[in-house]
Structure formats: structure tokens, C-alpha cells
Amino acid sequence: MSYLDAAKKRATELISSKNAVILAIETSCDETAAAVVKNGREALSNIIYTQIPLHRKFGGVVPELASRNHVDQIGLVVAAALEEAGLDKGDIDAVAVTHGPGLVGALLVGVSFAKALAMSLNVPLIGVHHLMGHIAANYLTYPDLEPPFHCLIASGGHSDIVEVKDYTDFVHLGGTRDDAAGEAFDKVARALNLPYPGGPELEKLAESGNPNAIAFHSAFNMGDSFDMSFSGLKTAAVNRLQSEPNVRPADIAASFQFAVNSILSDKAIRAAKSTLALAGGVSANRNLRDMLEKKAGAKGVRFCCPDFKYCTDNAAMIGSAAYYLLMRGGLSDLSLNAVPALEMQSS
């Protein structure tokens, strides 16, 4: 029996039983991550090896270094995930991996490893969209959360408002036309001479600043569209630093954070009907969480956000998303490839 036939047979059995233990791999950027997830809702392990110390001296991620480091670490990280879960490779029902979007070299490391592992075990292979994983991080935190709901995805590379009609059925309502929110935070943080990664550092500095000290406006974001723009706000903040050398850095940080988070929260709340979820690396920003929670409460909308350990890139969220793809027959074959600009499509 060929690998593909064996994988399809195993998938049929898993779909029938609705039970699946999935080993998931995530290498889209600068974290090498592996996790074991049971039935989409229970993370038996979640191992993350971060490359932040490697890239910090360069002020950002160096793709070639990231790829090489993934090669060095992926075997160790997968072994650690199995050990933490108390399982052997033979206990794994399927293998999932992020295949886009992300850095092509980094993605290729995870995809290649996952394909080899799935083939050696004769189990299904499931390619997962990175953003679908971020949405699914909420399922690990809220066992009762089910579609339909709306989700704000905010990260270093993405700022999107998505209608989650079903576990694998999404409608993109709007997104950034230029910089993502996390990217804008990082760029302003760099202008403030804060260390990489800049977003968390800017948030810390903002705690001692006045969010009303400087009014950063953007006419584009005042319309009814769910699209957004942060490039102009970023430029205004940088220009303010250059033109007023005596301005308090904490006030710049607080005012800029307030402006970005206000745009994100206003548009997301306007889209939401009964439940709004937050996802992506910027979901760890406490100011954004607090703002969304207050606005959601005022509208009578339930607000959900992932546990902090599931905010940044991790493999548990990939394993959760993969379970629902598997249950709908969303298998991949050995032609699965890294797609750095992969679009999220409904299954």
C-alpha cells in the first residue's frame, strides 16, 4: 500500500472516531515550535525555541540565520514535544505543519521535516495556514468557543478582521493596506532606540507615558471600511521624534499605542455581532486586550483572547487548526510546499 493510500485510510478511521492526537510543527519565522494536541482542544505539550537572542544584535530577523537555526533545532524540539506529552512517535495519529505564509526558507525546514515524519509513520499530513492557527489558539483557551464568531488578527505581519463562519470557513472583511500593527510598533520602537523585539518594549515604555499627550490622526481609518492603515501614523510618530528632540519618549510610545489600538478595536467591535476573538502576536498587548474587553462589554459582545502562551507563534495552535481540517478531509500529499504569501481560503 502506498503512503497516500495508507494516510487516507488512517484519516477515514480518525474522522469516524473523531479522535486524533496530532503532532504539529511551526517554523514560519523565528520560533522553532512543536506540540502535541488532542482533538483540537487539549495541548499535551507545547515546546517553543525562540531565536530572539540570535537576531537581537541585528535589530530584526535575518532570514538565512533563521532557516539555519531551524535546521539545528527542529529535531530536538520535536523530541521534546513528544517527551513532554509522554508519547512515542507511534502514538501520533497525524502530523501537521505551517506551510505559509512566512519566510520561505524557515517554512521549508518545517514542511520538509513534517513530510518525512508523516511518511515514515504512514499517518496523514496536514498543511495549515499560519493565520488559521492563530484563530484556533482561542479554542485551546475556551473549550466552549465554537463558530460563528468574528476575529481580529493582529501580529507583526498581519492585521485582519475575519468572519469565522465555521472551523474551516472564513470571510475576510478587511485588513491593513500597508504596515501591520505589530510591524508599526516595531518600527516606532526602533526609532525610540528600543531593543528587538520592539513591540513588547514599546508597550513597557508606554506604561509610564500619557496616551493623550499627542493626537495621532489618520483620515483613512475614519471611514466605514474594515480596511486600515498604520504607515501614516508610524511616519507621524517618527517625524515627531525628529522634530521635537525634547518630547518624552514614553508619551510618544503611549500615544502611538493608543492610536493603533483604538483603530484596531473600533473596527473589530463594529464588525462583531455576538462574539469577538483576538489572535496573533499583538494579542499579548494588554492595552489592546483591555480596550477590546471594555468596548465589547459596552456592546454586549463576548470577548475572547488566547492565553498568553498561545499568543506568539507556537505549534499548539497549528495542531488545533489541523484537527478541524482533518475532520473535514483536509489532507495534504507529499507535494505540499512552502508558500510564503499563502492566502487563507475556506476548505
mmCIF file of C-alpha atoms in Angstrom, residues 75-280:
data_model
loop_
_atom_site.group_PDB
_atom_site.id
_atom_site.type_symbol
_atom_site.label_atom_id
_atom_site.label_comp_id
_atom_site.label_asym_id
_atom_site.label_seq_id
_atom_site.Cartn_x
_atom_site.Cartn_y
_atom_site.Cartn_z
ATOM 1 C CA GLY A 75 14.706 17.544 15.700
ATOM 2 C CA LEU A 76 15.387 18.454 19.319
ATOM 3 C CA VAL A 77 12.175 20.471 19.638
ATOM 4 C CA VAL A 78 10.002 17.681 18.190
ATOM 5 C CA ALA A 79 11.629 15.147 20.517
ATOM 6 C CA ALA A 80 10.973 17.465 23.475
ATOM 7 C CA ALA A 81 7.308 17.842 22.495
ATOM 8 C CA LEU A 82 6.841 14.073 22.414
ATOM 9 C CA GLU A 83 8.632 13.678 25.728
ATOM 10 C CA GLU A 84 6.552 16.365 27.444
ATOM 11 C CA ALA A 85 3.384 14.696 26.149
ATOM 12 C CA GLY A 86 4.594 11.315 27.402
ATOM 13 C CA LEU A 87 4.187 9.767 23.963
ATOM 14 C CA ASP A 88 6.247 7.937 21.367
ATOM 15 C CA LYS A 89 6.160 8.572 17.618
ATOM 16 C CA GLY A 90 3.948 5.519 17.220
ATOM 17 C CA ASP A 91 1.241 7.201 19.309
ATOM 18 C CA ILE A 92 0.849 10.020 16.783
ATOM 19 C CA ASP A 93 -2.237 9.875 14.528
ATOM 20 C CA ALA A 94 -1.293 12.721 12.171
ATOM 21 C CA VAL A 95 1.391 15.328 11.510
ATOM 22 C CA ALA A 96 0.552 18.999 10.918
ATOM 23 C CA VAL A 97 2.781 21.826 9.766
ATOM 24 C CA THR A 98 2.569 25.504 8.888
ATOM 25 C CA HIS A 99 3.212 25.843 5.161
ATOM 26 C CA GLY A 100 2.559 29.582 4.820
ATOM 27 C CA PRO A 101 2.642 32.479 4.993
ATOM 28 C CA GLY A 102 6.102 33.221 6.362
ATOM 29 C CA LEU A 103 9.793 33.201 5.468
ATOM 30 C CA VAL A 104 10.232 30.683 2.669
ATOM 31 C CA GLY A 105 13.444 29.140 3.997
ATOM 32 C CA ALA A 106 12.080 28.834 7.506
ATOM 33 C CA LEU A 107 8.835 27.295 6.263
ATOM 34 C CA LEU A 108 10.725 24.769 4.133
ATOM 35 C CA VAL A 109 12.506 23.378 7.168
ATOM 36 C CA GLY A 110 9.236 22.594 8.942
ATOM 37 C CA VAL A 111 7.463 21.334 5.821
ATOM 38 C CA SER A 112 10.335 19.017 4.873
ATOM 39 C CA PHE A 113 10.611 17.589 8.380
ATOM 40 C CA ALA A 114 6.837 17.093 8.651
ATOM 41 C CA LYS A 115 6.590 15.318 5.296
ATOM 42 C CA ALA A 116 9.412 12.942 6.179
ATOM 43 C CA LEU A 117 7.912 12.193 9.586
ATOM 44 C CA ALA A 118 4.377 11.640 8.251
ATOM 45 C CA MET A 119 5.663 9.314 5.551
ATOM 46 C CA SER A 120 7.795 7.319 7.983
ATOM 47 C CA LEU A 121 4.790 6.828 10.280
ATOM 48 C CA ASN A 122 2.241 6.280 7.468
ATOM 49 C CA VAL A 123 -0.060 8.897 9.001
ATOM 50 C CA PRO A 124 -1.948 11.831 7.434
ATOM 51 C CA LEU A 125 -0.106 15.061 6.670
ATOM 52 C CA ILE A 126 -1.978 18.345 7.172
ATOM 53 C CA GLY A 127 -0.726 21.664 5.851
ATOM 54 C CA VAL A 128 -2.025 24.585 7.928
ATOM 55 C CA HIS A 129 -2.294 28.301 7.164
ATOM 56 C CA HIS A 130 -0.478 30.284 9.846
ATOM 57 C CA LEU A 131 -3.387 32.676 10.464
ATOM 58 C CA MET A 132 -5.867 29.811 10.759
ATOM 59 C CA GLY A 133 -3.618 28.602 13.543
ATOM 60 C CA HIS A 134 -3.728 31.954 15.323
ATOM 61 C CA ILE A 135 -7.531 31.905 15.234
ATOM 62 C CA ALA A 136 -7.542 28.355 16.601
ATOM 63 C CA ALA A 137 -5.415 29.429 19.583
ATOM 64 C CA ASN A 138 -8.697 30.577 21.098
ATOM 65 C CA TYR A 139 -10.074 27.008 21.015
ATOM 66 C CA LEU A 140 -7.250 25.945 23.342
ATOM 67 C CA THR A 141 -8.211 28.649 25.834
ATOM 68 C CA TYR A 142 -12.022 28.452 25.578
ATOM 69 C CA PRO A 143 -13.304 24.841 25.371
ATOM 70 C CA ASP A 144 -16.837 26.113 24.694
ATOM 71 C CA LEU A 145 -15.957 28.508 21.866
ATOM 72 C CA GLU A 146 -17.469 27.482 18.550
ATOM 73 C CA PRO A 147 -18.065 29.301 15.258
ATOM 74 C CA PRO A 148 -19.622 31.503 14.105
ATOM 75 C CA PHE A 149 -17.751 34.491 15.523
ATOM 76 C CA HIS A 150 -15.555 37.359 14.371
ATOM 77 C CA CYS A 151 -11.818 37.544 14.927
ATOM 78 C CA LEU A 152 -9.283 40.354 14.934
ATOM 79 C CA ILE A 153 -5.866 39.019 13.913
ATOM 80 C CA ALA A 154 -3.065 41.417 14.865
ATOM 81 C CA SER A 155 0.575 40.463 14.517
ATOM 82 C CA GLY A 156 3.909 41.591 13.137
ATOM 83 C CA GLY A 157 2.910 40.670 9.623
ATOM 84 C CA HIS A 158 -0.887 40.818 9.633
ATOM 85 C CA SER A 159 -3.796 42.960 10.748
ATOM 86 C CA ASP A 160 -7.078 41.459 9.592
ATOM 87 C CA ILE A 161 -10.725 41.233 10.574
ATOM 88 C CA VAL A 162 -12.179 37.840 9.721
ATOM 89 C CA GLU A 163 -15.647 36.353 9.982
ATOM 90 C CA VAL A 164 -15.221 32.771 11.186
ATOM 91 C CA LYS A 165 -18.298 31.086 9.743
ATOM 92 C CA ASP A 166 -17.089 27.580 10.583
ATOM 93 C CA TYR A 167 -13.845 25.938 11.689
ATOM 94 C CA THR A 168 -12.525 25.958 8.133
ATOM 95 C CA ASP A 169 -14.776 28.585 6.545
ATOM 96 C CA PHE A 170 -13.603 32.193 6.688
ATOM 97 C CA VAL A 171 -14.614 35.501 5.153
ATOM 98 C CA HIS A 172 -12.017 38.269 5.086
ATOM 99 C CA LEU A 173 -13.750 41.554 5.929
ATOM 100 C CA GLY A 174 -10.792 43.911 5.935
ATOM 101 C CA GLY A 175 -7.131 44.346 6.705
ATOM 102 C CA THR A 176 -4.176 46.665 6.653
ATOM 103 C CA ARG A 177 -3.275 48.360 3.380
ATOM 104 C CA ASP A 178 0.360 48.820 4.428
ATOM 105 C CA ASP A 179 2.116 48.132 7.731
ATOM 106 C CA ALA A 180 0.663 45.568 10.103
ATOM 107 C CA ALA A 181 0.056 46.750 13.660
ATOM 108 C CA GLY A 182 2.947 44.750 15.083
ATOM 109 C CA GLU A 183 5.232 45.962 12.291
ATOM 110 C CA ALA A 184 4.304 49.571 13.074
ATOM 111 C CA PHE A 185 5.003 49.013 16.775
ATOM 112 C CA ASP A 186 8.404 47.526 15.936
ATOM 113 C CA LYS A 187 9.366 50.409 13.629
ATOM 114 C CA VAL A 188 8.417 53.101 16.132
ATOM 115 C CA ALA A 189 10.216 51.142 18.846
ATOM 116 C CA ARG A 190 13.346 51.157 16.701
ATOM 117 C CA ALA A 191 13.040 54.943 16.275
ATOM 118 C CA LEU A 192 12.854 55.124 20.066
ATOM 119 C CA ASN A 193 16.092 53.074 20.274
ATOM 120 C CA LEU A 194 14.325 50.192 21.996
ATOM 121 C CA PRO A 195 15.769 46.673 21.650
ATOM 122 C CA TYR A 196 14.335 43.951 19.395
ATOM 123 C CA PRO A 197 11.618 42.728 19.527
ATOM 124 C CA GLY A 198 10.269 46.235 19.723
ATOM 125 C CA GLY A 199 6.547 45.691 20.318
ATOM 126 C CA PRO A 200 6.778 44.422 23.915
ATOM 127 C CA GLU A 201 9.409 47.046 24.710
ATOM 128 C CA LEU A 202 7.204 49.838 23.371
ATOM 129 C CA GLU A 203 4.336 48.534 25.493
ATOM 130 C CA LYS A 204 6.526 48.669 28.611
ATOM 131 C CA LEU A 205 7.650 52.214 27.856
ATOM 132 C CA ALA A 206 4.053 53.287 27.201
ATOM 133 C CA GLU A 207 3.084 52.372 30.750
ATOM 134 C CA SER A 208 4.879 55.482 32.034
ATOM 135 C CA GLY A 209 3.585 57.768 29.283
ATOM 136 C CA ASN A 210 0.456 59.811 28.646
ATOM 137 C CA PRO A 211 -1.706 58.278 25.870
ATOM 138 C CA ASN A 212 -3.397 61.651 25.350
ATOM 139 C CA ALA A 213 -0.194 63.669 25.073
ATOM 140 C CA ILE A 214 -0.098 63.524 21.264
ATOM 141 C CA ALA A 215 -3.066 63.023 18.952
ATOM 142 C CA PHE A 216 -2.003 60.821 16.037
ATOM 143 C CA HIS A 217 -4.721 61.002 13.382
ATOM 144 C CA SER A 218 -5.296 59.057 10.176
ATOM 145 C CA ALA A 219 -8.136 60.113 7.892
ATOM 146 C CA PHE A 220 -8.141 56.761 6.081
ATOM 147 C CA ASN A 221 -9.091 54.916 9.266
ATOM 148 C CA MET A 222 -12.112 57.114 9.957
ATOM 149 C CA GLY A 223 -14.286 55.636 7.210
ATOM 150 C CA ASP A 224 -16.777 52.789 7.320
ATOM 151 C CA SER A 225 -14.393 50.314 5.698
ATOM 152 C CA PHE A 226 -12.883 47.496 7.740
ATOM 153 C CA ASP A 227 -9.577 48.161 5.999
ATOM 154 C CA MET A 228 -6.940 50.043 7.954
ATOM 155 C CA SER A 229 -3.631 51.835 7.553
ATOM 156 C CA PHE A 230 -0.783 52.340 10.020
ATOM 157 C CA SER A 231 2.015 53.654 7.817
ATOM 158 C CA GLY A 232 0.945 57.283 8.187
ATOM 159 C CA LEU A 233 0.696 57.004 11.964
ATOM 160 C CA LYS A 234 4.154 55.431 12.080
ATOM 161 C CA THR A 235 5.619 58.219 9.969
ATOM 162 C CA ALA A 236 3.951 60.873 12.133
ATOM 163 C CA ALA A 237 5.449 59.344 15.267
ATOM 164 C CA VAL A 238 8.936 59.170 13.764
ATOM 165 C CA ASN A 239 8.685 62.751 12.460
ATOM 166 C CA ARG A 240 7.573 63.938 15.902
ATOM 167 C CA LEU A 241 10.671 62.369 17.436
ATOM 168 C CA GLN A 242 12.919 64.054 14.884
ATOM 169 C CA SER A 243 11.287 67.484 15.010
ATOM 170 C CA GLU A 244 10.889 67.685 18.790
ATOM 171 C CA PRO A 245 14.013 66.272 20.444
ATOM 172 C CA ASN A 246 12.664 67.149 23.901
ATOM 173 C CA VAL A 247 9.452 65.169 23.572
ATOM 174 C CA ARG A 248 9.110 62.428 26.170
ATOM 175 C CA PRO A 249 9.714 59.004 24.569
ATOM 176 C CA ALA A 250 7.145 57.465 26.921
ATOM 177 C CA ASP A 251 4.499 59.897 25.668
ATOM 178 C CA ILE A 252 5.299 59.003 22.048
ATOM 179 C CA ALA A 253 5.016 55.297 22.905
ATOM 180 C CA ALA A 254 1.772 55.677 24.849
ATOM 181 C CA SER A 255 0.111 57.971 22.306
ATOM 182 C CA PHE A 256 1.121 55.816 19.340
ATOM 183 C CA GLN A 257 -0.030 52.624 21.053
ATOM 184 C CA PHE A 258 -3.345 54.267 21.908
ATOM 185 C CA ALA A 259 -3.878 55.398 18.313
ATOM 186 C CA VAL A 260 -3.131 51.984 16.789
ATOM 187 C CA ASN A 261 -5.147 50.048 19.349
ATOM 188 C CA SER A 262 -8.091 52.426 19.006
ATOM 189 C CA ILE A 263 -8.237 51.779 15.260
ATOM 190 C CA LEU A 264 -7.970 48.014 15.702
ATOM 191 C CA SER A 265 -10.592 47.859 18.442
ATOM 192 C CA ASP A 266 -13.096 50.266 16.860
ATOM 193 C CA LYS A 267 -13.152 48.385 13.554
ATOM 194 C CA ALA A 268 -13.233 44.943 15.180
ATOM 195 C CA ILE A 269 -16.064 45.858 17.538
ATOM 196 C CA ARG A 270 -18.062 47.328 14.678
ATOM 197 C CA ALA A 271 -17.748 44.026 12.795
ATOM 198 C CA ALA A 272 -18.594 41.786 15.755
ATOM 199 C CA LYS A 273 -22.117 40.561 16.401
ATOM 200 C CA SER A 274 -22.194 38.161 19.355
ATOM 201 C CA THR A 275 -18.574 37.070 19.916
ATOM 202 C CA LEU A 276 -15.237 38.701 19.120
ATOM 203 C CA ALA A 277 -11.951 36.816 19.398
ATOM 204 C CA LEU A 278 -8.459 38.279 19.323
ATOM 205 C CA ALA A 279 -5.489 36.447 17.824
ATOM 206 C CA GLY A 280 -1.869 36.952 16.754
#
